[in-house]
Amino acid sequence: MTLAVLFGVFTLLLVLGVPVAISLTAAALATLWYLGLPPDVLVIETSAGSDSTTLIAIPLFIFAGQLMLHGGISERLIALASSLVGHVRGGLGQVNVLSCLLFGGVSGSAIADVSAIGGALIPQMVQRGYDRDYAVNVTIAAALVALLVPPSHNLILYSAAAGGGISIADLFAAGIVPALLLMASVMVTAYVVARRRGYGTAAFPGARAVAVRLVAALPGLLLVFVIFGGIRAGVFTAVESAAVAVLYALAVTTLVYRRLAWAEFRTACLHAAHTAGIILFVISAAATFGWLLAYLRVPEEVVAAIRAVAEGPLTILMLMNVVLLVLGTFMDMAPLIIICTPIFLPVATAFGVSPLQFGVILILNAGIGLITPPVGSVLFVGTAIGRISIAQAMRTIWPFYLAGFAVLILVTYFPALSLWLPAAFR
Amino acid sequence: MASVPHSTDSAPPEDLPFPAGPLRGLAKVTLAIAAAALGLLALVEAWQVFARYVLDAPAGWTEPVALLLLKITLLAGAAVGVRHETHFRFALGVQAAGPKWGRRLRAAGLLAAGAIGLVFAGWGASLMIAAWPVKAAGAQLSSGLYYLPFVAGGALFALFALERVLYRSGD
């Protein structure tokens, strides 16, 4: 009955359109009352939910990403990508994918990727004769790469949702090979679709042009090495690396690129604070809900129930993939990570799955949800930039879904893809 | 088609428009406080690195201060999210309900946010008073201060939610 109160109130409020964080808090409050526990547990646990120092990295990486977004780095990364792969058939599609990887490496955000890269490249692609649906679908599929590469704040969110015991440096390393696989998979798909549609090629600008553009993009690109190298070398913690990323982004965008004037700085600060507040509130609000799940021994019950119907980690992971994909189409990324991690991670680890591999699988599933209706924020931004309806995008997106699913299956069946690099770095 | 006004991974609209209403100025100040706390958070964490490597004197006060700044960013940013109605939500139900019931459901969601805000403010205040004499580890800060963002933020949740309900019904 207690579980019915917890999940019943939560589901009811969610369906009625009450914000996820408020639904979590209200369901927890109702359950505390039902159990006769003091209601101030709600404030104590919600406050404790924001007491983890790991969480500090999330707003700081969001802040650094906003500074990069408003500070003119995307143009330089696009120029570099264009000189590297622009001459391949359907070249702007390839430029788009590579630019998303490069920008993802400095922003760690799929929405920032689709806003910055899509905002610049989708109109160019349309102007040069590419179909709008192709331009949008390539961009939104490629933007998902940002979720898996450092400094992805969603990987940090997963670490926090898992109780903070999973090394962020290991998670960053675990996402790199799957991210490169996803990039390659989207590039091949973009190439095949471009051939079928008869898109043209452009001339290779020459090694000198590549070198010049590389030098121009280098200060921004170095950020990923500062973050990843700094953490790996033990120079600073993940949280400190996020602060260094903010100062580095500020220095590059103001002193080197000279694009971040006061107005852009102010906008970046306000957007970052707003976004950070909303994401942190879901995390914090989920704390009492998570505390009640543990108090009611829900993860143990779920493990026992799944043990009764399935055997072997691969069956479990495939089952979880199906559930997460379905949930991902309806829920946004942060709530999905926050709500599903405490329930599914104990199940995965009980079957011998590494928390690193599960984290990558969770992020990939939730990422595919970001480009799938009815709730897909990356899809919404991409179609808004490309000025097409969601139905238009959906009609021709299926090769890109296949590319994403192929990577998801590979990562699920081959743990080494996400575990090899963290082990190699240790 | 359902939509979420905000995303995990997200950047709010380019100009971050503040909806019109009597508390627009208060919302702007609240977001400015959240942004200032975020900026200070970056500086505090950077100082931690500087103190360790350059001054060779690790600063013990940085962690408790950083956690306080985190809570300020959280509650102030989230309070503005209540007014902007940009919190993650599952919008299908509201959209399927049609304009009239959709408006009512949206108002109910705002009132729920306001009610939770009052819970934060009320119980947060009693916890703050109880914890005030206790010093936080590592800094000359009262532990009660950690509940202050919940008191102020909770009150702002309630004010902003009420404003949106009344202002909308007056549209």
Short mmCIF file of C-alpha atoms in Angstrom, two decimals, chain A:
data_model
loop_
_atom_site.label_atom_id
_atom_site.label_comp_id
_atom_site.label_asym_id
_atom_site.label_seq_id
_atom_site.Cartn_x
_atom_site.Cartn_y
_atom_site.Cartn_z
CA MET A 1 0.00 0.00 0.00
CA THR A 2 2.83 2.38 0.85
CA LEU A 3 4.34 1.84 -2.60
CA ALA A 4 0.92 2.50 -4.14
CA VAL A 5 0.83 5.88 -2.36
CA LEU A 6 4.37 6.75 -3.47
CA PHE A 7 4.04 5.72 -7.11
CA GLY A 8 0.31 6.50 -7.38
CA VAL A 9 0.65 10.14 -6.28
CA PHE A 10 3.78 10.57 -8.41
CA THR A 11 2.18 9.12 -11.57
CA LEU A 12 -1.09 10.98 -11.08
CA LEU A 13 0.62 14.36 -10.67
CA LEU A 14 2.96 13.64 -13.57
CA VAL A 15 0.07 12.81 -15.91
CA LEU A 16 -1.73 15.99 -14.79
CA GLY A 17 1.25 18.02 -15.98
CA VAL A 18 2.69 18.93 -12.57
CA PRO A 19 6.47 19.47 -12.88
CA VAL A 20 8.50 16.30 -12.29
CA ALA A 21 10.39 17.75 -9.31
CA ILE A 22 7.15 18.89 -7.63
CA SER A 23 5.51 15.49 -8.35
CA LEU A 24 8.47 13.70 -6.73
CA THR A 25 8.36 15.98 -3.68
CA ALA A 26 4.58 15.77 -3.27
CA ALA A 27 4.60 11.96 -3.62
CA ALA A 28 7.35 11.74 -1.01
CA LEU A 29 5.47 14.07 1.34
CA ALA A 30 2.25 12.04 0.98
CA THR A 31 4.17 8.83 1.70
CA LEU A 32 5.87 10.32 4.76
CA TRP A 33 2.45 11.28 6.13
CA TYR A 34 1.08 7.83 5.32
CA LEU A 35 3.97 6.18 7.16
CA GLY A 36 3.62 8.56 10.11
CA LEU A 37 7.17 9.84 9.64
CA PRO A 38 7.93 13.48 10.50
CA PRO A 39 7.38 15.68 7.44
CA ASP A 40 10.55 17.67 8.08
CA VAL A 41 12.37 14.59 6.72
CA LEU A 42 11.35 16.04 3.36
CA VAL A 43 13.35 19.25 3.84
CA ILE A 44 16.25 17.42 5.51
CA GLU A 45 16.53 14.89 2.67
CA THR A 46 15.97 17.47 -0.08
CA SER A 47 18.73 19.58 1.43
CA ALA A 48 20.93 16.49 1.77
CA GLY A 49 20.23 15.79 -1.91
CA SER A 50 22.23 18.90 -2.75
CA ASP A 51 25.00 18.25 -0.23
CA SER A 52 27.14 16.15 -2.56
CA THR A 53 30.22 18.02 -3.72
CA THR A 54 30.05 16.03 -7.00
CA LEU A 55 26.95 18.03 -7.91
CA ILE A 56 28.96 21.26 -7.96
CA ALA A 57 30.49 20.12 -11.26
CA ILE A 58 27.10 20.14 -13.02
CA PRO A 59 26.28 23.88 -12.85
CA LEU A 60 29.91 24.75 -13.53
CA PHE A 61 30.10 22.62 -16.70
CA ILE A 62 26.75 24.09 -17.80
CA PHE A 63 28.24 27.55 -17.20
CA ALA A 64 31.39 26.72 -19.21
CA GLY A 65 29.21 25.33 -22.03
CA GLN A 66 27.13 28.53 -22.08
CA LEU A 67 30.27 30.67 -22.26
CA MET A 68 31.50 28.59 -25.20
CA LEU A 69 28.07 28.72 -26.85
CA HIS A 70 27.97 32.53 -26.69
CA GLY A 71 31.70 33.04 -27.19
CA GLY A 72 32.21 32.19 -30.86
CA ILE A 73 33.96 28.84 -30.69
CA SER A 74 31.42 27.00 -32.87
CA GLU A 75 32.35 28.95 -36.04
CA ARG A 76 35.99 27.92 -35.70
CA LEU A 77 35.13 24.27 -35.06
CA ILE A 78 32.82 24.20 -38.08
CA ALA A 79 35.58 25.73 -40.25
CA LEU A 80 37.99 23.05 -39.06
CA ALA A 81 35.51 20.22 -39.64
CA SER A 82 34.66 21.65 -43.05
CA SER A 83 38.29 21.56 -44.16
CA LEU A 84 38.68 17.99 -42.87
CA VAL A 85 35.57 16.25 -44.25
CA GLY A 86 33.80 18.83 -46.43
CA HIS A 87 35.06 17.15 -49.62
CA VAL A 88 33.31 13.81 -48.90
CA ARG A 89 29.99 13.20 -50.74
CA GLY A 90 27.25 15.04 -48.87
CA GLY A 91 30.16 16.94 -47.32
CA LEU A 92 28.16 19.37 -45.18
CA GLY A 93 26.45 16.42 -43.50
CA GLN A 94 29.88 15.04 -42.57
CA VAL A 95 31.00 18.50 -41.45
CA ASN A 96 27.93 18.64 -39.27
CA VAL A 97 28.71 15.31 -37.55
CA LEU A 98 32.36 16.13 -36.93
CA SER A 99 31.48 19.63 -35.69
CA CYS A 100 29.01 18.12 -33.23
CA LEU A 101 31.73 15.87 -31.84
CA LEU A 102 34.21 18.74 -31.54
CA PHE A 103 31.69 21.11 -29.97
CA GLY A 104 30.35 18.32 -27.75
CA GLY A 105 33.88 18.00 -26.44
CA VAL A 106 33.79 21.55 -25.16
CA SER A 107 30.12 21.93 -24.21
CA GLY A 108 29.13 18.42 -23.05
CA SER A 109 25.56 19.21 -24.02
CA ALA A 110 23.41 17.89 -26.89
CA ILE A 111 21.10 20.91 -26.83
CA ALA A 112 24.07 23.29 -26.97
CA ASP A 113 25.38 21.18 -29.86
CA VAL A 114 22.19 21.31 -31.88
CA SER A 115 21.72 25.02 -31.10
CA ALA A 116 25.27 26.06 -31.98
CA ILE A 117 26.13 23.67 -34.83
CA GLY A 118 22.60 23.29 -36.19
CA GLY A 119 22.02 27.04 -35.99
CA ALA A 120 25.06 27.63 -38.19
CA LEU A 121 25.01 24.59 -40.48
CA ILE A 122 21.34 23.73 -41.14
CA PRO A 123 20.65 27.02 -42.99
CA GLN A 124 23.92 26.61 -44.96
CA MET A 125 22.97 23.05 -45.92
CA VAL A 126 19.53 24.14 -47.10
CA GLN A 127 21.09 27.02 -49.08
CA ARG A 128 23.39 24.55 -50.85
CA GLY A 129 20.57 22.27 -51.93
CA TYR A 130 20.38 19.71 -49.11
CA ASP A 131 16.87 18.73 -48.08
CA ARG A 132 15.71 20.25 -44.80
CA ASP A 133 14.77 16.88 -43.28
CA TYR A 134 18.27 15.53 -44.03
CA ALA A 135 19.94 18.58 -42.51
CA VAL A 136 17.84 18.34 -39.35
CA ASN A 137 18.15 14.57 -38.94
CA VAL A 138 21.93 14.54 -39.38
CA THR A 139 22.30 17.35 -36.83
CA ILE A 140 20.07 15.92 -34.12
CA ALA A 141 21.53 12.40 -34.45
CA ALA A 142 25.09 13.75 -34.33
CA ALA A 143 24.31 16.03 -31.36
CA LEU A 144 23.81 12.93 -29.17
CA VAL A 145 27.57 12.36 -29.27
CA ALA A 146 27.92 15.28 -26.83
CA LEU A 147 26.13 13.24 -24.15
CA LEU A 148 28.96 10.72 -24.02
CA VAL A 149 32.12 12.80 -24.21
CA PRO A 150 33.75 14.85 -21.47
CA PRO A 151 32.50 17.20 -20.03
CA SER A 152 29.03 15.63 -20.32
CA HIS A 153 27.07 16.86 -17.30
CA ASN A 154 24.65 13.97 -17.81
CA LEU A 155 27.42 11.51 -16.94
CA ILE A 156 28.04 13.50 -13.75
CA LEU A 157 24.31 13.46 -13.08
CA TYR A 158 24.39 9.66 -13.38
CA SER A 159 27.32 9.47 -10.98
CA ALA A 160 25.41 11.63 -8.49
CA ALA A 161 22.21 9.60 -8.93
CA ALA A 162 24.24 6.46 -8.24
CA GLY A 163 25.27 7.91 -4.88
CA GLY A 164 28.50 9.54 -6.02
CA GLY A 165 30.51 6.32 -5.76
CA ILE A 166 31.28 6.05 -9.48
CA SER A 167 34.42 7.85 -10.61
CA ILE A 168 33.60 10.71 -12.98
CA ALA A 169 37.00 10.34 -14.64
CA ASP A 170 36.19 6.68 -15.37
CA LEU A 171 32.75 7.61 -16.66
CA PHE A 172 34.24 10.24 -18.97
CA ALA A 173 36.68 7.61 -20.29
CA ALA A 174 33.92 4.99 -20.61
CA GLY A 175 31.89 7.24 -22.91
CA ILE A 176 34.66 8.00 -25.41
CA VAL A 177 34.70 4.77 -27.49
CA PRO A 178 30.86 4.59 -27.68
CA ALA A 179 30.84 8.29 -28.68
CA LEU A 180 33.34 7.65 -31.48
CA LEU A 181 31.29 4.63 -32.58
CA LEU A 182 28.16 6.76 -32.63
CA MET A 183 29.95 9.43 -34.64
CA ALA A 184 31.20 6.86 -37.17
CA SER A 185 27.79 5.25 -37.36
CA VAL A 186 26.04 8.59 -38.03
CA MET A 187 28.72 9.56 -40.56
CA VAL A 188 28.26 6.30 -42.52
CA THR A 189 24.48 6.74 -42.41
CA ALA A 190 24.75 10.37 -43.56
CA TYR A 191 27.03 9.27 -46.41
CA VAL A 192 24.68 6.47 -47.55
CA VAL A 193 21.63 8.75 -47.46
CA ALA A 194 23.61 11.50 -49.27
CA ARG A 195 24.54 9.05 -52.05
CA ARG A 196 20.95 7.90 -52.44
CA ARG A 197 19.77 11.50 -52.67
CA GLY A 198 22.54 12.47 -55.08
CA TYR A 199 24.15 15.24 -53.00
CA GLY A 200 27.39 16.59 -54.45
CA THR A 201 30.98 16.90 -53.30
CA ALA A 202 33.26 19.88 -52.73
CA ALA A 203 36.98 20.34 -53.37
CA PHE A 204 39.51 19.59 -50.61
CA PRO A 205 40.86 22.99 -49.49
CA GLY A 206 44.41 21.66 -49.02
CA ALA A 207 46.59 20.77 -46.05
CA ARG A 208 47.57 24.40 -45.43
CA ALA A 209 43.92 25.45 -44.98
CA VAL A 210 43.41 22.53 -42.59
CA ALA A 211 46.45 23.61 -40.56
CA VAL A 212 45.33 27.26 -40.41
CA ARG A 213 41.84 26.30 -39.22
CA LEU A 214 43.25 23.83 -36.72
CA VAL A 215 45.37 26.57 -35.18
CA ALA A 216 42.32 28.85 -34.99
CA ALA A 217 40.21 26.16 -33.29
CA LEU A 218 42.96 24.85 -31.02
CA PRO A 219 42.43 27.16 -28.00
CA GLY A 220 38.82 25.97 -27.73
CA LEU A 221 39.64 22.34 -28.41
CA LEU A 222 42.30 22.34 -25.71
CA LEU A 223 39.55 22.65 -23.11
CA VAL A 224 38.70 18.96 -23.36
CA PHE A 225 42.36 18.05 -22.78
CA VAL A 226 42.58 20.44 -19.84
CA ILE A 227 39.53 18.84 -18.23
CA PHE A 228 40.21 15.21 -19.03
CA GLY A 229 43.99 15.40 -18.69
CA GLY A 230 43.73 17.39 -15.45
CA ILE A 231 41.43 14.88 -13.80
CA ARG A 232 43.32 11.84 -15.10
CA ALA A 233 46.69 13.23 -14.04
CA GLY A 234 45.32 13.91 -10.57
CA VAL A 235 46.00 17.64 -10.86
CA PHE A 236 42.46 18.45 -9.87
CA THR A 237 39.16 16.79 -9.01
CA ALA A 238 36.20 16.65 -11.43
CA VAL A 239 34.59 19.55 -9.57
CA GLU A 240 37.75 21.65 -9.70
CA SER A 241 38.13 20.80 -13.39
CA ALA A 242 34.66 22.28 -13.95
CA ALA A 243 35.75 25.56 -12.31
CA VAL A 244 38.93 25.54 -14.39
CA ALA A 245 36.75 24.95 -17.47
CA VAL A 246 34.71 28.08 -16.62
CA LEU A 247 37.81 30.25 -16.23
CA TYR A 248 39.43 28.73 -19.32
CA ALA A 249 36.27 29.25 -21.41
CA LEU A 250 36.10 32.84 -20.15
CA ALA A 251 39.74 33.48 -21.05
CA VAL A 252 39.48 31.91 -24.52
CA THR A 253 36.23 33.63 -25.49
CA THR A 254 37.24 37.08 -24.21
CA LEU A 255 41.02 37.26 -24.71
CA VAL A 256 41.65 34.91 -27.66
CA TYR A 257 38.44 34.95 -29.71
CA ARG A 258 37.30 38.38 -28.42
CA ARG A 259 33.66 37.47 -28.97
CA LEU A 260 32.30 37.49 -25.45
CA ALA A 261 31.25 41.07 -24.73
CA TRP A 262 29.31 42.06 -21.60
CA ALA A 263 25.91 41.33 -23.19
CA GLU A 264 26.90 37.79 -24.18
CA PHE A 265 28.54 37.20 -20.79
CA ARG A 266 25.40 38.35 -18.98
CA THR A 267 23.19 36.15 -21.18
CA ALA A 268 25.48 33.14 -20.62
CA CYS A 269 25.41 33.68 -16.82
CA LEU A 270 21.61 34.03 -16.64
CA HIS A 271 20.97 31.02 -18.89
CA ALA A 272 23.43 28.91 -16.94
CA ALA A 273 21.91 29.87 -13.57
CA HIS A 274 18.38 29.21 -14.83
CA THR A 275 19.26 25.82 -16.36
CA ALA A 276 21.38 24.81 -13.37
CA GLY A 277 18.57 25.68 -10.93
CA ILE A 278 16.09 23.53 -12.81
CA ILE A 279 18.38 20.51 -13.17
CA LEU A 280 19.66 20.71 -9.59
CA PHE A 281 16.11 20.99 -8.27
CA VAL A 282 15.11 17.68 -9.90
CA ILE A 283 18.18 16.03 -8.39
CA SER A 284 17.51 17.50 -4.98
CA ALA A 285 13.77 16.76 -5.13
CA ALA A 286 14.46 13.13 -6.03
CA ALA A 287 16.50 12.66 -2.85
CA THR A 288 13.53 12.05 -0.54
CA PHE A 289 11.91 9.85 -3.19
CA GLY A 290 15.15 7.85 -3.41
CA TRP A 291 15.40 7.72 0.39
CA LEU A 292 11.88 6.27 0.52
CA LEU A 293 12.72 3.71 -2.20
CA ALA A 294 15.64 2.54 -0.08
CA TYR A 295 13.55 2.69 3.14
CA LEU A 296 10.88 0.51 1.47
CA ARG A 297 13.58 -1.81 0.04
CA VAL A 298 12.31 -1.30 -3.52
CA PRO A 299 15.64 -1.99 -5.33
CA GLU A 300 15.97 -5.34 -3.50
CA GLU A 301 12.38 -6.25 -4.42
CA VAL A 302 12.98 -5.32 -8.07
CA VAL A 303 16.19 -7.40 -8.19
CA ALA A 304 14.34 -10.39 -6.72
CA ALA A 305 11.43 -10.00 -9.15
CA ILE A 306 13.72 -9.76 -12.17
CA ARG A 307 15.81 -12.73 -10.99
CA ALA A 308 12.61 -14.77 -11.04
CA VAL A 309 11.85 -14.04 -14.70
CA ALA A 310 15.21 -13.52 -16.37
CA GLU A 311 18.69 -14.93 -16.25
CA GLY A 312 22.03 -13.55 -17.37
CA PRO A 313 23.19 -9.96 -17.69
CA LEU A 314 22.49 -9.71 -21.42
CA THR A 315 18.81 -10.61 -21.04
CA ILE A 316 18.54 -8.11 -18.20
CA LEU A 317 20.27 -5.38 -20.19
CA MET A 318 18.08 -5.98 -23.24
CA LEU A 319 14.99 -5.81 -21.01
CA MET A 320 16.28 -2.57 -19.51
CA ASN A 321 17.01 -1.19 -22.97
CA VAL A 322 13.40 -1.73 -23.98
CA VAL A 323 12.05 -0.14 -20.78
CA LEU A 324 14.49 2.80 -20.94
CA LEU A 325 13.79 3.44 -24.63
CA VAL A 326 10.05 3.55 -23.95
CA LEU A 327 10.49 5.78 -20.89
CA GLY A 328 12.94 7.97 -22.82
CA THR A 329 10.33 8.83 -25.41
CA PHE A 330 8.09 10.26 -22.66
CA MET A 331 10.55 11.64 -20.13
CA ASP A 332 13.35 14.12 -20.41
CA MET A 333 16.90 13.15 -19.67
CA ALA A 334 17.55 14.42 -16.13
CA PRO A 335 14.39 12.98 -14.56
CA LEU A 336 14.97 9.69 -16.38
CA ILE A 337 18.51 9.42 -15.03
CA ILE A 338 17.52 10.51 -11.53
CA ILE A 339 14.50 8.23 -11.24
CA CYS A 340 15.81 5.12 -13.05
CA THR A 341 19.36 4.94 -11.71
CA PRO A 342 18.48 3.99 -8.09
CA ILE A 343 16.06 1.33 -9.35
CA PHE A 344 17.95 -0.17 -12.30
CA LEU A 345 21.58 0.17 -11.27
CA PRO A 346 21.30 -2.29 -8.32
CA VAL A 347 19.65 -4.77 -10.70
CA ALA A 348 22.42 -4.37 -13.27
CA THR A 349 25.20 -4.70 -10.70
CA ALA A 350 23.46 -7.70 -9.11
CA PHE A 351 23.84 -9.42 -12.48
CA GLY A 352 27.51 -8.48 -12.74
CA VAL A 353 27.16 -5.51 -15.10
CA SER A 354 29.70 -2.76 -14.48
CA PRO A 355 28.19 0.57 -13.33
CA LEU A 356 30.31 2.24 -16.03
CA GLN A 357 28.78 0.14 -18.81
CA PHE A 358 25.29 0.61 -17.39
CA GLY A 359 25.85 4.37 -17.25
CA VAL A 360 26.77 4.50 -20.94
CA ILE A 361 23.77 2.32 -21.84
CA LEU A 362 21.44 4.53 -19.77
CA ILE A 363 22.74 7.72 -21.40
CA LEU A 364 22.47 6.22 -24.91
CA ASN A 365 18.88 5.13 -24.31
CA ALA A 366 17.91 8.49 -22.85
CA GLY A 367 19.75 10.19 -25.73
CA ILE A 368 17.70 8.34 -28.35
CA GLY A 369 14.66 9.52 -26.39
CA LEU A 370 15.82 13.12 -26.91
CA ILE A 371 15.27 12.75 -30.68
CA THR A 372 12.03 10.78 -30.40
CA PRO A 373 8.52 12.21 -30.00
CA PRO A 374 6.39 12.85 -28.04
CA VAL A 375 9.01 14.39 -25.70
CA GLY A 376 12.32 15.00 -27.45
CA SER A 377 13.97 18.31 -26.68
CA VAL A 378 16.83 17.88 -29.18
CA LEU A 379 14.27 16.98 -31.86
CA PHE A 380 12.23 20.08 -31.01
CA VAL A 381 15.20 22.43 -31.21
CA GLY A 382 16.48 20.83 -34.45
CA THR A 383 13.12 21.01 -36.24
CA ALA A 384 12.61 24.59 -35.03
CA ILE A 385 15.99 25.61 -36.49
CA GLY A 386 15.32 23.68 -39.73
CA ARG A 387 11.77 25.07 -39.98
CA ILE A 388 10.15 21.71 -40.61
CA SER A 389 7.43 19.88 -38.72
CA ILE A 390 8.26 16.97 -36.42
CA ALA A 391 6.27 14.70 -38.77
CA GLN A 392 8.51 15.75 -41.70
CA ALA A 393 11.62 14.90 -39.74
CA MET A 394 10.17 11.60 -38.56
CA ARG A 395 9.38 10.39 -42.09
CA THR A 396 13.07 10.08 -42.98
CA ILE A 397 14.83 9.75 -39.63
CA TRP A 398 14.73 5.94 -39.45
CA PRO A 399 18.27 5.32 -40.89
CA PHE A 400 19.61 7.54 -38.10
CA TYR A 401 17.60 5.65 -35.48
CA LEU A 402 19.12 2.44 -36.87
CA ALA A 403 22.58 3.99 -36.48
CA GLY A 404 21.82 4.79 -32.82
CA PHE A 405 20.31 1.37 -32.11
CA ALA A 406 23.31 -0.36 -33.70
CA VAL A 407 25.66 1.44 -31.31
CA LEU A 408 23.34 0.74 -28.37
CA ILE A 409 23.35 -3.00 -29.15
CA LEU A 410 27.12 -3.04 -29.57
CA VAL A 411 27.65 -1.27 -26.25
CA THR A 412 25.17 -3.63 -24.57
CA TYR A 413 26.73 -6.83 -25.92
CA PHE A 414 30.39 -5.83 -25.76
CA PRO A 415 31.22 -4.45 -22.30
CA ALA A 416 34.82 -3.87 -23.42
CA LEU A 417 33.66 -0.97 -25.58
CA SER A 418 32.92 1.04 -22.46
CA LEU A 419 35.30 -0.64 -20.01
CA TRP A 420 38.52 -0.89 -21.98
CA LEU A 421 39.50 2.78 -21.94
CA PRO A 422 38.88 3.41 -18.19
CA ALA A 423 40.98 0.31 -17.44
CA ALA A 424 43.71 1.45 -19.82
CA PHE A 425 43.90 4.86 -18.11
CA ARG A 426 44.18 3.42 -14.60
#
